[in-house]
Structures are given as structure tokens and as C-alpha cells.
Coordinates of C-alpha atoms in Angstrom, one line a residue:
E14 CA -6.7 49.4 38.6
K15 CA -10.3 48.6 38.3
A16 CA -9.7 45.3 36.4
V17 CA -7.1 44.2 39.1
D18 CA -9.8 45.1 41.9
R19 CA -12.4 43.0 40.0
L20 CA -10.3 40.2 38.7
G21 CA -7.2 40.1 41.0
N22 CA -3.6 40.2 40.1
H23 CA -3.1 36.5 39.4
P24 CA -1.7 36.1 35.9
F25 CA -3.5 34.2 33.2
E26 CA -1.4 31.2 32.3
I27 CA -1.6 28.0 30.1
G28 CA -0.5 24.7 31.6
L29 CA 0.6 21.6 29.6
W30 CA 0.1 18.6 31.9
V31 CA 1.2 15.4 30.0
G32 CA 3.6 12.5 30.3
S33 CA 7.2 12.8 31.1
A34 CA 8.0 11.8 27.6
A35 CA 6.8 15.1 26.4
T36 CA 7.3 17.4 29.3
P37 CA 9.3 17.3 32.4
N38 CA 7.6 16.2 35.7
K39 CA 10.1 17.7 38.1
M40 CA 12.4 20.8 38.1
G41 CA 15.4 18.8 39.5
K42 CA 18.4 20.1 41.6
R43 CA 22.1 20.0 40.9
R44 CA 24.4 19.1 43.7
P45 CA 28.2 19.9 43.6
G46 CA 30.1 17.1 41.6
A47 CA 26.9 15.6 40.5
Q48 CA 24.9 15.9 37.3
A49 CA 21.4 16.9 37.1
P50 CA 18.7 14.1 37.3
D51 CA 17.6 12.6 34.1
G52 CA 14.2 13.7 32.8
T53 CA 14.1 16.9 34.9
A54 CA 13.5 20.4 33.5
L55 CA 17.1 21.3 34.7
K56 CA 18.7 18.4 32.6
R57 CA 16.7 19.1 29.6
T58 CA 17.4 22.8 29.6
L59 CA 21.1 22.4 30.0
E60 CA 21.2 19.7 27.2
F61 CA 19.4 22.2 24.9
R62 CA 21.8 24.9 25.7
R63 CA 24.6 22.6 24.8
G64 CA 23.0 21.5 21.6
R65 CA 22.7 17.9 22.7
G66 CA 19.0 17.8 22.9
G67 CA 15.7 19.3 21.6
S68 CA 13.5 21.9 23.3
P69 CA 12.8 21.2 27.0
I70 CA 9.2 21.4 26.3
P71 CA 7.2 20.5 23.2
L72 CA 7.4 24.1 21.6
E73 CA 10.0 24.9 19.1
S74 CA 8.9 28.4 18.1
C75 CA 7.1 31.3 19.6
P76 CA 3.3 30.9 19.4
W77 CA 3.0 34.6 19.3
C78 CA 5.4 35.8 16.5
G79 CA 6.6 32.4 15.1
H80 CA 10.3 33.1 15.9
R81 CA 12.2 29.9 16.5
F82 CA 13.4 29.5 20.2
T83 CA 17.1 29.9 20.9
T84 CA 19.2 28.7 23.9
D85 CA 18.4 32.0 25.7
S86 CA 14.7 31.4 25.4
F87 CA 14.4 29.1 28.5
R88 CA 15.3 30.5 32.0
L89 CA 15.7 28.5 35.1
E90 CA 14.5 30.8 38.0
P91 CA 15.5 31.8 40.7
N92 CA 18.9 30.0 40.1
I93 CA 20.1 27.3 38.0
N94 CA 21.3 25.0 40.8
E95 CA 17.7 24.7 42.6
P96 CA 15.2 26.1 40.0
Q97 CA 11.7 26.6 41.0
D98 CA 10.2 27.6 37.5
L99 CA 11.0 27.2 33.8
F100 CA 10.2 30.7 32.1
V101 CA 9.9 30.8 28.3
S102 CA 10.5 34.0 26.5
C103 CA 11.1 34.8 22.7
A104 CA 14.3 35.9 21.4
N105 CA 12.8 38.2 18.8
P106 CA 13.4 41.8 20.2
S107 CA 10.2 43.0 18.5
C108 CA 7.9 40.3 20.0
A109 CA 5.6 41.1 22.7
F110 CA 7.0 38.3 24.9
T111 CA 10.8 39.0 25.1
G112 CA 13.1 39.7 27.8
D113 CA 11.4 39.8 31.1
R114 CA 8.0 39.6 29.4
R115 CA 7.7 35.9 29.6
L116 CA 5.2 33.7 27.6
P117 CA 2.4 32.6 29.9
I118 CA 3.1 28.9 29.4
I119 CA 3.9 26.4 32.1
A120 CA 5.0 22.9 31.1
V121 CA 6.5 21.4 34.2
D122 CA 4.3 19.4 36.8
E123 CA 5.8 21.1 39.9
P124 CA 5.1 24.7 38.7
I125 CA 1.6 23.6 37.4
Y126 CA 0.6 22.5 41.0
R127 CA 2.0 25.5 42.6
R128 CA 0.6 28.1 40.0
L129 CA -2.6 26.6 39.0
P130 CA -2.9 27.9 35.5
C131 CA -6.3 29.2 34.4
F132 CA -6.3 27.0 31.4
L133 CA -4.9 23.4 31.4
I134 CA -4.3 21.1 28.6
S135 CA -3.9 17.5 29.5
T136 CA -4.3 13.9 28.3
V137 CA -6.8 11.7 30.1
D138 CA -4.2 9.2 31.2
K139 CA -2.5 11.8 33.3
F140 CA -5.3 11.6 36.0
A141 CA -4.0 8.1 36.8
A142 CA -1.7 10.1 39.2
L143 CA -4.6 10.9 41.5
P144 CA -3.6 8.2 44.0
W145 CA 0.1 8.6 43.5
T146 CA 0.7 12.4 43.6
A147 CA -0.6 14.5 46.4
E148 CA -0.7 17.7 44.6
V149 CA -3.0 16.6 41.9
G150 CA -6.1 17.5 43.8
Q151 CA -5.0 21.1 43.8
L152 CA -5.9 21.3 40.2
L153 CA -9.5 20.5 41.1
G154 CA -9.6 23.2 43.6
H155 CA -8.4 21.4 46.9
V156 CA -6.0 24.1 48.2
N157 CA -6.2 26.0 51.5
R158 CA -3.0 28.2 51.5
H159 CA -1.3 30.6 49.1
G160 CA 2.1 32.5 49.5
P161 CA 3.8 35.0 47.1
T162 CA 6.8 32.6 46.7
V163 CA 5.4 29.1 47.3
G164 CA 2.2 29.7 45.3
F165 CA -0.8 27.6 46.1
S166 CA -0.3 24.8 48.6
R167 CA -2.3 22.4 50.9
D168 CA -1.8 22.1 54.6
P169 CA -3.3 19.2 56.5
A170 CA -3.9 21.5 59.5
G171 CA -6.2 23.5 57.3
G172 CA -6.2 27.3 55.9
S173 CA -8.4 29.9 54.9
V174 CA -7.7 30.2 51.1
K175 CA -10.4 28.9 48.9
I176 CA -10.7 28.7 45.0
L177 CA -13.3 27.3 42.7
P178 CA -12.7 24.0 41.0
P179 CA -12.7 23.8 37.3
E180 CA -16.1 25.0 35.8
L181 CA -15.5 23.8 32.2
V182 CA -14.2 20.6 30.8
I183 CA -13.4 20.2 27.1
Q184 CA -13.0 16.7 25.9
D185 CA -11.6 16.7 22.4
E186 CA -11.9 13.5 20.1
L187 CA -14.6 11.9 22.2
H188 CA -14.7 8.9 19.9
L189 CA -11.3 8.0 21.2
I190 CA -12.4 7.6 24.9
S191 CA -14.0 4.3 24.2
G192 CA -13.1 0.7 24.4
P193 CA -10.7 -0.3 27.2
L194 CA -9.4 3.3 27.7
G195 CA -13.0 4.7 27.9
T196 CA -13.9 2.0 30.3
V197 CA -11.1 2.7 32.8
A198 CA -11.4 6.5 32.3
G199 CA -15.2 6.0 33.1
I200 CA -14.2 4.8 36.8
Y201 CA -11.7 7.5 37.2
E202 CA -14.2 10.1 36.1
G203 CA -16.3 9.2 39.1
A204 CA -13.5 10.4 41.3
I205 CA -12.6 13.4 39.2
D206 CA -16.3 14.6 39.0
A207 CA -16.7 14.2 42.8
L208 CA -13.6 16.2 43.5
A209 CA -14.5 19.0 41.0
S210 CA -18.2 19.3 42.3
R211 CA -19.1 21.9 44.8
E212 CA -22.2 22.7 47.0
V213 CA -24.0 26.0 46.4
G214 CA -27.2 26.7 48.1
G215 CA -27.8 23.1 49.0
K216 CA -27.3 22.1 45.4
T217 CA -24.4 20.1 43.8
V218 CA -22.8 22.2 41.0
R219 CA -20.8 20.0 38.6
P220 CA -18.4 21.1 35.8
K221 CA -20.0 21.7 32.3
I222 CA -18.7 19.4 29.8
V223 CA -18.1 20.1 26.2
A224 CA -17.2 17.0 24.1
S225 CA -15.9 17.4 20.5
T226 CA -15.8 14.7 17.8
A227 CA -16.6 14.3 14.1
T228 CA -17.3 10.5 14.1
V229 CA -19.4 9.1 16.9
R230 CA -22.6 6.9 17.4
R231 CA -24.6 6.3 20.4
A232 CA -23.2 9.4 21.9
K233 CA -25.8 9.7 24.7
A234 CA -25.0 6.2 26.0
Q235 CA -21.3 6.9 25.8
I236 CA -21.6 10.2 27.7
R237 CA -23.9 8.8 30.4
A238 CA -21.3 5.9 31.1
L239 CA -18.4 8.1 30.8
F240 CA -19.5 11.4 32.4
D241 CA -22.8 10.6 34.1
R242 CA -24.6 13.3 32.2
T243 CA -28.1 12.4 31.1
E244 CA -28.9 15.5 29.2
V245 CA -26.9 15.8 25.8
V246 CA -27.2 18.8 23.6
V247 CA -25.8 18.5 20.0
F248 CA -24.1 21.4 18.7
P249 CA -24.6 22.7 16.2
P250 CA -28.2 21.7 16.3
P251 CA -29.8 20.3 13.1
G252 CA -31.5 23.2 11.2
P253 CA -34.5 23.1 8.7
D254 CA -32.0 22.8 5.7
R255 CA -29.6 19.7 6.0
R256 CA -27.2 21.5 3.6
D257 CA -27.1 24.9 5.5
S258 CA -27.1 24.8 9.3
F259 CA -25.8 28.4 9.5
F260 CA -22.6 27.1 11.1
A261 CA -21.7 24.8 8.2
K262 CA -22.8 24.9 4.4
T263 CA -22.7 22.1 1.8
T264 CA -21.5 23.4 -1.5
P265 CA -21.5 21.5 -4.8
E266 CA -18.4 20.1 -6.2
S267 CA -18.7 22.4 -9.1
E268 CA -18.0 25.3 -6.7
T269 CA -15.6 23.7 -4.3
P270 CA -13.7 20.5 -5.3
G271 CA -14.3 17.6 -2.7
R272 CA -11.8 15.0 -1.5
E273 CA -11.3 12.2 -4.2
Y274 CA -11.1 8.6 -3.1
V275 CA -9.6 6.0 -5.5
G276 CA -9.8 2.2 -4.7
I277 CA -7.0 0.0 -6.3
A278 CA -7.0 -3.8 -6.0
A279 CA -5.2 -6.3 -8.2
Q280 CA -6.1 -10.0 -8.8
G281 CA -3.1 -12.2 -8.4
R282 CA -0.8 -9.6 -7.1
S283 CA 0.6 -9.1 -3.7
L284 CA -0.3 -5.8 -2.0
K285 CA 3.2 -4.9 -1.8
V286 CA 3.6 -4.8 -5.6
V287 CA 0.4 -2.8 -5.8
Y288 CA 1.9 -0.5 -3.3
L289 CA 5.2 -0.2 -5.2
R290 CA 3.6 0.6 -8.5
A291 CA 1.1 3.1 -7.0
L292 CA 3.9 5.1 -5.4
V293 CA 5.9 5.1 -8.6
A294 CA 2.9 6.4 -10.7
L295 CA 1.7 9.0 -8.2
M296 CA 5.2 10.4 -7.4
G297 CA 6.4 10.4 -11.0
G298 CA 3.2 11.8 -12.3
A299 CA 3.3 14.6 -9.7
Q300 CA 6.9 15.4 -10.7
A301 CA 5.7 15.7 -14.4
L302 CA 3.1 18.1 -13.5
Y303 CA 5.1 20.1 -11.1
A304 CA 7.9 20.6 -13.6
Q305 CA 5.4 22.6 -15.8
G306 CA 4.9 25.3 -13.3
K307 CA 8.1 24.9 -11.1
A308 CA 8.9 28.7 -11.4
D309 CA 5.5 29.6 -9.9
P310 CA 5.9 30.1 -6.1
N311 CA 2.3 29.1 -5.6
N312 CA 2.7 26.0 -7.8
P313 CA -0.9 24.2 -7.7
V314 CA 0.9 20.8 -7.7
D315 CA 2.6 21.6 -4.4
P316 CA 0.2 19.6 -2.1
Y317 CA 0.8 16.5 -4.2
M318 CA 4.5 16.4 -4.2
T319 CA 4.5 15.2 -0.6
L320 CA 2.8 11.7 -0.3
V321 CA 1.7 10.6 3.0
G322 CA 1.6 6.7 3.5
Y323 CA -1.0 5.4 6.0
F324 CA -0.5 2.0 7.6
N325 CA -2.5 0.1 10.0
S326 CA 0.4 -1.3 12.0
L327 CA 4.1 -0.8 12.5
R328 CA 4.8 -4.0 11.1
E329 CA 3.2 -3.1 7.7
L330 CA 4.9 0.1 7.9
G331 CA 8.3 -1.3 8.5
G332 CA 8.2 -3.7 5.4
S333 CA 6.7 -0.9 3.2
R334 CA 9.7 1.5 4.2
R335 CA 12.2 -0.9 2.9
I336 CA 10.3 -0.9 -0.4
A337 CA 10.1 2.8 -0.7
E338 CA 13.9 3.4 0.2
D339 CA 15.0 0.8 -2.2
E340 CA 12.7 -0.1 -5.1
V341 CA 10.6 3.0 -5.4
S342 CA 13.7 5.2 -5.2
L343 CA 15.5 3.1 -7.9
K344 CA 12.5 3.0 -10.3
L345 CA 11.8 6.8 -10.0
K346 CA 15.5 7.6 -10.9
N347 CA 15.0 5.5 -14.1
R348 CA 12.3 7.8 -15.3
P349 CA 9.3 5.4 -15.4
R350 CA 7.5 5.2 -18.7
R351 CA 4.5 3.4 -20.0
R352 CA 4.8 0.9 -22.9
I353 CA 2.9 3.1 -25.2
E354 CA 4.2 6.7 -24.5
P355 CA 1.8 9.6 -25.4
A356 CA 3.0 12.7 -27.0
E357 CA 3.5 14.3 -23.7
A358 CA 5.3 12.6 -21.0
M359 CA 3.0 11.4 -18.0
F360 CA 6.0 10.7 -15.8
E361 CA 9.2 12.2 -14.9
Q362 CA 12.5 11.2 -13.3
R363 CA 12.6 12.1 -9.7
N364 CA 15.2 11.8 -6.9
I365 CA 13.4 11.4 -3.6
Q366 CA 15.1 11.8 -0.1
Q367 CA 16.3 8.6 1.5
D368 CA 15.5 9.6 5.2
M369 CA 11.7 8.9 5.0
L370 CA 9.9 11.0 7.5
E371 CA 7.9 8.8 10.1
L372 CA 5.1 9.7 12.1
T373 CA 4.5 6.7 14.6
S374 CA 4.7 6.0 18.4
R375 CA 8.2 5.1 18.2
V376 CA 9.4 8.5 17.2
A377 CA 10.3 10.9 20.0
T378 CA 8.2 13.9 20.7
D379 CA 10.6 16.4 19.5
D380 CA 11.1 14.5 16.3
V381 CA 7.5 14.6 15.7
A382 CA 7.2 18.3 16.1
A383 CA 10.0 18.7 13.7
A384 CA 8.3 16.5 11.3
K385 CA 5.2 18.4 11.4
E386 CA 7.2 21.6 10.8
R387 CA 8.7 20.2 7.7
L388 CA 5.4 18.8 6.4
G389 CA 4.0 22.4 6.5
K390 CA 6.8 23.8 4.3
S391 CA 6.4 24.1 0.6
F392 CA 8.1 21.7 -1.7
S393 CA 10.1 24.5 -3.3
E394 CA 12.1 24.8 0.1
S395 CA 14.6 22.1 -0.9
D396 CA 16.3 21.9 2.5
K397 CA 13.0 21.2 4.3
R398 CA 11.0 19.3 1.6
V399 CA 9.4 16.0 2.3
D400 CA 8.9 13.5 -0.6
L401 CA 7.4 10.6 1.5
A402 CA 6.0 10.6 5.0
L403 CA 5.0 7.2 6.6
A404 CA 2.5 7.2 9.3
T405 CA 0.2 5.0 11.4
N406 CA -3.0 5.9 13.2
M407 CA -1.2 8.5 15.2
I408 CA -2.0 11.1 12.5
S409 CA -5.7 10.3 12.8
V410 CA -6.0 13.2 15.2
G411 CA -4.0 16.4 15.7
L412 CA -2.3 16.6 12.2
D413 CA -3.8 19.8 11.0
I414 CA -1.5 20.7 8.0
T415 CA -3.5 22.3 5.3
R416 CA -0.8 21.9 2.7
L417 CA -1.0 18.1 2.4
G418 CA -3.0 16.8 -0.5
L419 CA -2.1 13.1 -1.4
M420 CA -2.4 10.0 0.8
V421 CA -1.9 6.3 0.0
M422 CA -3.6 3.9 2.4
L423 CA -2.2 0.4 2.6
G424 CA -5.4 -1.8 3.3
Q425 CA -8.7 -0.6 4.9
P426 CA -8.4 0.7 8.3
K427 CA -10.0 -1.4 11.1
T428 CA -12.8 1.0 11.8
S429 CA -14.8 3.4 9.6
S430 CA -14.2 6.3 12.1
E431 CA -10.5 5.8 11.8
Y432 CA -10.8 5.6 8.1
I433 CA -12.8 9.0 8.0
Q434 CA -10.4 10.7 10.5
A435 CA -7.2 9.5 8.7
S436 CA -8.2 10.2 5.2
S437 CA -9.3 13.7 6.2
R438 CA -5.7 14.8 7.1
V439 CA -5.3 15.6 3.4
G440 CA -7.2 18.1 1.3
R441 CA -7.8 20.4 4.0
D442 CA -7.4 23.6 1.8
R443 CA -10.6 24.4 -0.1
A444 CA -8.5 25.6 -3.2
K445 CA -6.6 22.3 -3.3
P446 CA -8.7 19.2 -3.1
G447 CA -7.2 15.9 -1.5
L448 CA -6.6 12.6 -3.4
V449 CA -6.8 9.5 -1.3
V450 CA -5.8 6.3 -3.0
V451 CA -6.7 3.1 -0.9
L452 CA -4.9 -0.1 -1.9
L453 CA -7.0 -3.1 -1.1
N454 CA -6.1 -6.7 -0.7
I455 CA -8.5 -8.6 -3.0
H456 CA -7.7 -11.7 -1.1
K457 CA -9.0 -10.5 2.2
P458 CA -12.9 -10.7 2.4
R459 CA -13.2 -7.3 4.2
D460 CA -11.0 -5.5 1.6
R461 CA -12.8 -7.1 -1.3
S462 CA -16.2 -6.1 0.2
H463 CA -15.1 -2.4 0.4
Y464 CA -13.7 -2.5 -3.2
E465 CA -16.9 -4.0 -4.7
R466 CA -19.0 -1.4 -2.9
F467 CA -16.6 1.4 -3.1
E468 CA -18.8 3.9 -4.7
S469 CA -21.9 3.2 -2.6
F470 CA -19.8 3.1 0.5
H471 CA -18.2 6.4 0.1
A472 CA -21.4 8.1 -0.9
S473 CA -22.6 7.6 2.8
F474 CA -19.7 6.3 4.9
Y475 CA -20.7 8.2 8.0
R476 CA -23.6 5.6 8.3
S477 CA -20.8 3.0 8.8
V478 CA -19.4 4.7 11.9
E479 CA -19.3 2.1 14.7
A480 CA -21.0 2.6 18.0
T481 CA -18.6 3.3 21.0
S482 CA -18.5 1.0 24.0
V483 CA -17.8 2.2 27.4
T484 CA -18.5 -0.2 30.3
P485 CA -17.0 0.9 33.7
G486 CA -19.1 -1.4 35.5
A487 CA -17.4 -4.5 33.9
P488 CA -15.9 -7.0 36.4
R489 CA -12.4 -6.8 35.0
A490 CA -12.4 -3.0 34.8
L491 CA -13.4 -2.8 38.5
D492 CA -10.4 -5.3 39.3
R493 CA -8.1 -2.8 37.6
A494 CA -9.4 0.7 38.3
L495 CA -11.7 0.8 41.4
A496 CA -8.9 0.6 44.0
P497 CA -6.7 3.4 42.6
A498 CA -9.9 5.6 41.9
L499 CA -11.1 5.1 45.5
V500 CA -7.7 5.8 47.0
G501 CA -7.3 9.0 44.8
L502 CA -10.7 10.2 45.7
V503 CA -10.0 9.8 49.4
R504 CA -6.5 11.1 49.4
Q505 CA -7.4 14.2 47.4
A506 CA -10.7 15.0 49.1
E507 CA -9.4 14.7 52.7
D508 CA -6.6 17.2 53.9
S509 CA -5.5 15.0 56.7
L510 CA -5.0 11.9 54.4
N511 CA -3.3 13.9 51.6
P512 CA 0.5 13.9 52.4
S513 CA 2.7 11.0 51.4
G514 CA 3.2 9.7 54.7
A515 CA -0.4 10.1 56.1
A516 CA -1.8 6.9 54.6
D517 CA -1.9 5.5 58.2
K518 CA -4.4 8.3 59.3
V519 CA -7.2 6.1 57.8
I520 CA -7.3 4.5 61.2
F521 CA -8.9 7.5 62.8
D522 CA -11.0 8.5 59.7
R523 CA -12.3 5.2 58.6
A524 CA -15.9 5.8 59.9
R525 CA -16.7 8.8 57.6
L526 CA -14.9 7.4 54.4
D527 CA -18.0 5.3 53.4
R528 CA -19.4 8.3 51.8
Y529 CA -16.7 8.0 49.1
A530 CA -17.6 4.4 48.6
E531 CA -21.1 5.5 48.1
Q532 CA -20.2 8.2 45.6
L533 CA -18.3 5.7 43.3
A534 CA -21.3 3.1 43.7
R535 CA -23.9 5.8 42.9
R536 CA -21.7 6.8 39.8
A537 CA -21.6 3.1 38.7
K538 CA -25.3 3.0 38.3
S539 CA -25.1 5.2 35.4
S540 CA -23.0 2.8 33.3
T541 CA -25.6 0.0 33.1
T542 CA -29.1 -0.6 32.2
P543 CA -31.9 0.3 34.6
A544 CA -32.7 -3.4 35.5
E545 CA -29.1 -3.8 36.7
E546 CA -28.5 -0.4 38.4
Q547 CA -29.2 -1.5 42.0
A548 CA -27.3 -4.7 41.8
L549 CA -24.2 -3.0 40.5
H550 CA -24.6 -0.2 42.9
D551 CA -24.7 -2.7 45.9
Q552 CA -21.7 -4.6 44.3
V553 CA -19.5 -1.7 43.9
L554 CA -20.4 -0.3 47.3
A555 CA -19.6 -3.5 49.1
R556 CA -16.3 -3.9 47.2
A557 CA -15.3 -0.3 47.9
R558 CA -15.9 -0.9 51.6
R559 CA -13.9 -4.0 51.7
L560 CA -11.1 -2.0 50.1
L561 CA -11.3 0.7 52.8
D562 CA -11.3 -2.1 55.5
W563 CA -8.3 -3.6 54.1
W564 CA -6.6 -0.2 54.0
Q565 CA -7.4 0.2 57.6
G566 CA -6.1 -3.2 58.5
A567 CA -2.8 -2.8 56.6
A568 CA -2.3 0.7 58.3
Q569 CA -2.9 -0.9 61.8
D570 CA -0.6 -3.8 61.1
A571 CA 2.2 -1.4 60.1
R572 CA 1.6 0.9 63.1
S573 CA 1.8 -2.3 65.3
K574 CA 5.2 -3.3 64.0
G575 CA 6.5 0.4 64.4
L576 CA 6.8 0.7 60.5
P577 CA 5.9 3.9 58.5
F578 CA 2.9 3.5 56.1
Q579 CA 2.8 5.7 53.0
Y580 CA 1.1 5.7 49.7
E581 CA 4.0 5.1 47.4
T582 CA 6.2 2.1 47.4
T583 CA 9.8 2.9 46.8
R584 CA 13.1 1.0 46.7
T585 CA 13.9 1.8 50.3
E586 CA 10.4 1.9 51.6
R587 CA 8.4 -1.4 50.6
N588 CA 5.7 -0.8 53.3
G589 CA 3.3 1.1 51.1
L590 CA -0.3 1.1 50.1
L591 CA -0.1 1.3 46.4
R592 CA 1.7 -1.2 44.3
D593 CA 2.3 -2.0 40.7
P594 CA 0.0 -4.7 39.4
L595 CA 3.1 -6.8 38.4
D596 CA 4.9 -6.3 41.7
P597 CA 6.0 -9.9 42.8
E598 CA 5.4 -8.8 46.4
L599 CA 1.8 -7.7 45.9
A600 CA -0.5 -10.0 48.1
A601 CA -3.8 -10.9 46.4
F602 CA -6.8 -9.1 47.6
P603 CA -9.0 -11.5 49.6

């Protein structure tokens, strides 16, 4: 009771707020004689119960006990025809989250906006919904009402409920938020930061940001342009001993074997031939060693029986897949042998599975989850074993499977950070070091250079990590992202302008909206050099004010014609403020 009095009775929940390809955006409703709308939680749950699709959310098993979800694990409440929530529970009777004790997981957008989970996992591109979806601002603390059934909501007329905005933002893999993505994200971050800040005692309190990465350079400049933070504290801090920082300790290879890198290049041979022969040798050799201790359930060769092939593009992966399915499979069946065979056989005959596992962007989310589960299984489990997995840079982050120990990379990756991140997917078990075989095209100058300096490069390859680039003040970036960021900031900050059909209220509120233009202009100053700060500030301010004037003019024009004026443009309502960049009816901004 004391804890409830002190902390309240709102449950602790975890939200997953990502794109519709992974999680449903809407709950959906089922009308008599009609099917449930595609992509909704209702449709996905019904399909899962009929055995026609994967899990409605990207979870295949209970995170508490590991028991696999069944058709009874997902419940649509309060009824199946007009559900409001998708509850998840475990089918294991001995689990702590079974029956009515549901897992504290929310993975559908509509309940997320209503329940406001304490911990939210999201992708950065999801915040592009700021100008399009009225409820997004609720995640940043902009709510004024709460009811026992409807949850948190926002009333244009106002209310008495107040909650704090997010106080902590954790940005994982900071090095990925760079280039075009980081540039556009930097403009949206101006709106997000303004919405998540609050005034306390006359001072502006902003969320604390923790950014995580293993490969970055010029982090201070990137953080300043992206998050407008001038003070950067590196954790863990450097200690007096570079080999022992208390948080991490460097041990010699005599105590803990390290990851081994091997470079292969062949003069006068195509890279595909080198790839074919390397795969045959590695997989045949692994089979010979594995056969010596096959009866051992903890066979030390198990990590090397699954080979991960890494490719720089889908085009290279597609061509190599044909080689693996045809020639590699055939040569392994014929028991590859050397011309001069030693007393003990170095290679053994091997039958590999024909359905190569693929981890790329063209694979569905459910299939990726199933693939990761299979990769985690030991090779002795014949029904789940994986001989060869083909992947692109999709595995550079997020593939944390300690079992994997062997990787073949076709060509040098485009950046050193990608090379370090991708190759570190194998050999994550201290007792089972990883082997990375890099196949280099000797006819390409860059690959040849890496091959010739292979040892010296790998002795200090963190020095070669490229500096990240984030330029939210660039002219083309402002063309793309300033308007939606401004509309999103205004819509989510102002209660009167928040509803879908309230875009024309700008006519009455235009005079006080200049402060939002000023906020974005002030934010733009942090993305450039001190000499250009004021010029960029004035440019963004003038441009944002013109956008607000154009918004007011469009609303007045619609009202004079007696037409509704809303944010979204639909098939039936074409008189909207927001348009797709490729919309043929979009008039050029003067």
C-alpha cells in the first residue's frame, strides 16, 4: 500500500513503437460480412490462430520463461469484433505471466498512445509521424485527460491531467545516425527536443541523452549537430592504464584467444572462384574436425559448422547464393581432397541443406526472428541446424548470437566501422574464438591495398573509423524536412491545433506561432560553424515564417470556399495541408 501511495497504481509496461511491417499500427474492427482490415492487430491475430501467419508481434516466445507462444497467448480485449487492446500471456502454466497475469508488453500503436508505457523502444524514423498523427505528442507528455477505460487522451478544450515528458533518451548505435539519415533526423530532433522539454523554476529542463556506439569519430560534433548538446561525457572514462579501465580489461591471447582475421586474394582468378573454393575448404574441413568429437554434446567445433557469408550488396548475395546451392553443395558431396593427401583426412564429405538461410532486408520480420532462433541452436539439432547463412549489412547491429564462430566476407566492406561491426558478429564467446576470412578482389585498388597492408591494418583498425557527418542545416535537408518538423512541432505543442480537422485553426493562432519558428531556427545554429551561425539562424527563421504564412493562407482559402481543411490528404478529402513529395497535385512552394 505504501508503494502504491508513493508510486501510483499505473502498471509498468514496455512499448514497441516501430513500423507497420513489424508491429500493427491499428487494432482494427470486424464488421458483419466483412473481413478484418489488412495489417491490423485483429487480422494478424486471427491469421496466427488459423496457422496462416506468424506471431502478430515480433516475439515468438515468452521473454520470462522461454516457452513458445501458442494460439492462446494473444487475447483481443474487450471483444474480438472491436478490440481495444492486444494482451500477451504465456501458455506455460508455471510461468509468472500466464492466464490473467499478462506480460507487460504493448506492441500496437493505438494502445501505446492510450496507455503511455514507462519504457518505449522505437526506431528513429517512426518520429516522421509527428505531423501526421495527432497522438504522437502524447508520448512526449502532451496529455491533459485520463480515464479508467479510455486511458490518456488530449482534449482541445484542455484538462487538468499533467505528466512529465520523457526524462531519459537512449540512442543505440549512434554511428548509424549519420549521413542522410542523421541529417534529416537532426531537423526532427529540434521538434522532438522542444516537445520533450519543460520549464522548472524558470529554467528549461531537457531530457538526458545516452548514446551508445563502438565505432565513432568526431562524436562531439555529431552530438552537437544531432542533439544540440555541447557537453559530451565519454563512458567509461579513460583510466591510468589503457589495458584496464575497471569496466573492461585487455587480456593477452595466451589467456583468451582473440578473433582471427585471414585475408585471401588470388591473382588471375575471379572472386567467385575464390569464394567457391574457400567455402568448400572451410565447410569440408569443419566437418572433418566435427566428426572426431561428434558424440560430445559440447563439441568445440560446433561454432564453425555454421558459416555466415557477408556481402556488401543484394546483387552480390544473389549471385553467390546460386554458387552455394549448386557448386558448393556438389563439391562437398564428392568428398573434396587435396592432390597430395596426408595420413589423416583434412576434409570430409558433407551434405548441406539446400534452403540457405538469408538475413537481408527482403526477408519478412517473422522470418528474420525465426532465422535468429535457428542460428542459436547447436549443430547437433538436425532439424534446426544451419549450414550456411547469407547476410548483408543488416547483421552489422543487433545480431548477438554467441554461438557463431565462422564468417566469410566477400570483398572489403565500404567503411571501416561496418567492417568492425559486421566481423564482430562471430567469436562473441570467450571460450570459442571467431575466424573471419576476408576474400579480396586483387583487381580492385581498394581491396588490393587492404590485402597488402592486412596485418598492419588489423593491428589498429579502429584508427581507420570514418568521421560521421550530420548537416541538418544543409539546403536540401531543409527542403525535405523543415516543413514536416515545423508542422509536427506546432500540431503537437498546441492543444487547439492538434485534432485532425483543426489545421484551419492556424488562422486564429498565427500570431503566436512564430515562437516555434524561432525554436527551430535557434536549433539550426548548433549544426554549423560559429561564423555561419547567425546567417543560418536568420535563413531558417525566415523560411519557417513563410511556411506558417503559407499555411495560414491555405486555411483561409479553404474556409472562403466552404471546404474542410485538415492535416492528412486522403482519397476522398484532397484539401489537406500535408502531401507526399511525389503527389502530382502538390503545388511548388513559392
